[in-house]
């Protein structure tokens, strides 16, 4: 007897009428008309069953701090960094833990069960590092939290940052981060990419660098990141986050850069919410949209994920932990409106993101971890369109969050009787 069976599910790849059997926290069977019994049974009624959402780029140390000590008036990346600097001296470890745990509750409710969070290491106390290491441990039963050592104020620009970054890694932070475009000069930025990739190579760690998060078409740190990846044999282990300069780069140069990125098997993470509000702030009109070239990079065979970056913090005052919101924004910003392109945006907040994070046992296959989300939608496109309700969120074969199907009642002049319908309207 199995622990759980989810019956009559539609999978993201389009397979319908699938039963998923779970035993001891793992998927034990996945087939139509599964002949087995289970302690618990869930009728998916043809709805979409997906592996959990994955946020490949987040800042959990800053989340839910919006308005502290004041709001970002200019809306720029640089004022956000300055604001975070103003807040840092008064931060406490407990406040970071409390806000992060509150956010993780939201995440679970949204079916978001894996998060890669950057953590600022430019604080001699390493307050945020210790706080998020504690959070990682606390949420481990329900969220896979991966931490990136992030020198927010610059590896060379911030005194002692290199040593602090190494200490953060010693304390258990998982991934090497960076911010080359924020170093004082292009040369310092290049040197920081080189040094950080060398640390990762020596210690066998992954790299995820904020890279060229600028509208400067001449910024060249993506090129350096790809070249260092090749030089050190880190293929498939390095991610460039943001890459917004690529939006503004000369097309001829990009035609050289993209194959170099493909040679390095460089992962790409775009953050449509943050990119839309932070980039193009120095433009009048036309006003550039600062997201990297998502469909073109996908077409070149690169793995592209979409991250949330911020939720209610100095850089972005909105957000709710909903990765379908992120995919929805990407569809519009990147004009990815074909059915295949929208499905690719869904993958960018699920399977593609999991690949970049090197998540173990992720997916809907026999042997994978039994982490799943049942959505009130019939396919990935409808899920994005409706930002569909997460009917059941399942972790290791157990339901850890559930919500009723959304239903609306109308009382309309000239229309007798009550009119009501549920979203989506025609699930068969
Ligand atoms: Fe970021």
Coordinates of C-alpha atoms in Angstrom, one line a residue, residues 53 58 60 63-66 98-113 115 142-143 308 310-313 317-323 390 393 401:
X53 CA 8.1 26.4 -8.0
X58 CA 16.2 36.1 -4.2
X60 CA 15.9 36.9 1.8
X63 CA 12.7 40.8 2.3
X64 CA 9.7 42.5 4.0
X65 CA 11.9 45.4 5.1
X66 CA 10.2 47.9 2.7
X98 CA 11.6 36.7 11.8
X99 CA 11.0 38.4 8.4
X100 CA 12.6 35.5 6.5
X101 CA 10.4 33.0 8.3
X102 CA 7.3 35.0 7.6
X103 CA 8.3 35.2 3.9
X104 CA 8.9 31.4 3.8
X105 CA 5.3 30.9 5.0
X106 CA 4.1 32.9 2.0
X107 CA 6.4 30.9 -0.2
X108 CA 5.0 27.6 0.9
X109 CA 1.4 28.9 0.3
X110 CA 2.5 29.7 -3.2
X111 CA 4.0 26.3 -3.8
X112 CA 7.5 27.8 -3.8
X113 CA 9.6 25.1 -2.2
X115 CA 14.8 29.3 -3.2
X142 CA 9.7 22.3 3.8
X143 CA 11.9 24.6 1.8
X308 CA 11.9 37.1 -8.2
X310 CA 13.0 41.1 -4.3
X311 CA 9.7 41.1 -2.4
X312 CA 8.9 44.2 -0.4
X313 CA 12.4 45.5 0.1
X317 CA 8.1 47.3 -2.8
X318 CA 5.6 44.8 -4.2
X319 CA 5.6 41.0 -4.7
X320 CA 4.1 38.1 -2.8
X321 CA 6.3 35.1 -3.4
X322 CA 4.3 34.1 -6.5
X323 CA 6.5 32.7 -9.2
X390 CA -2.4 26.4 -5.4
X393 CA 1.2 21.9 -1.9
X401 CA -0.7 23.8 2.3

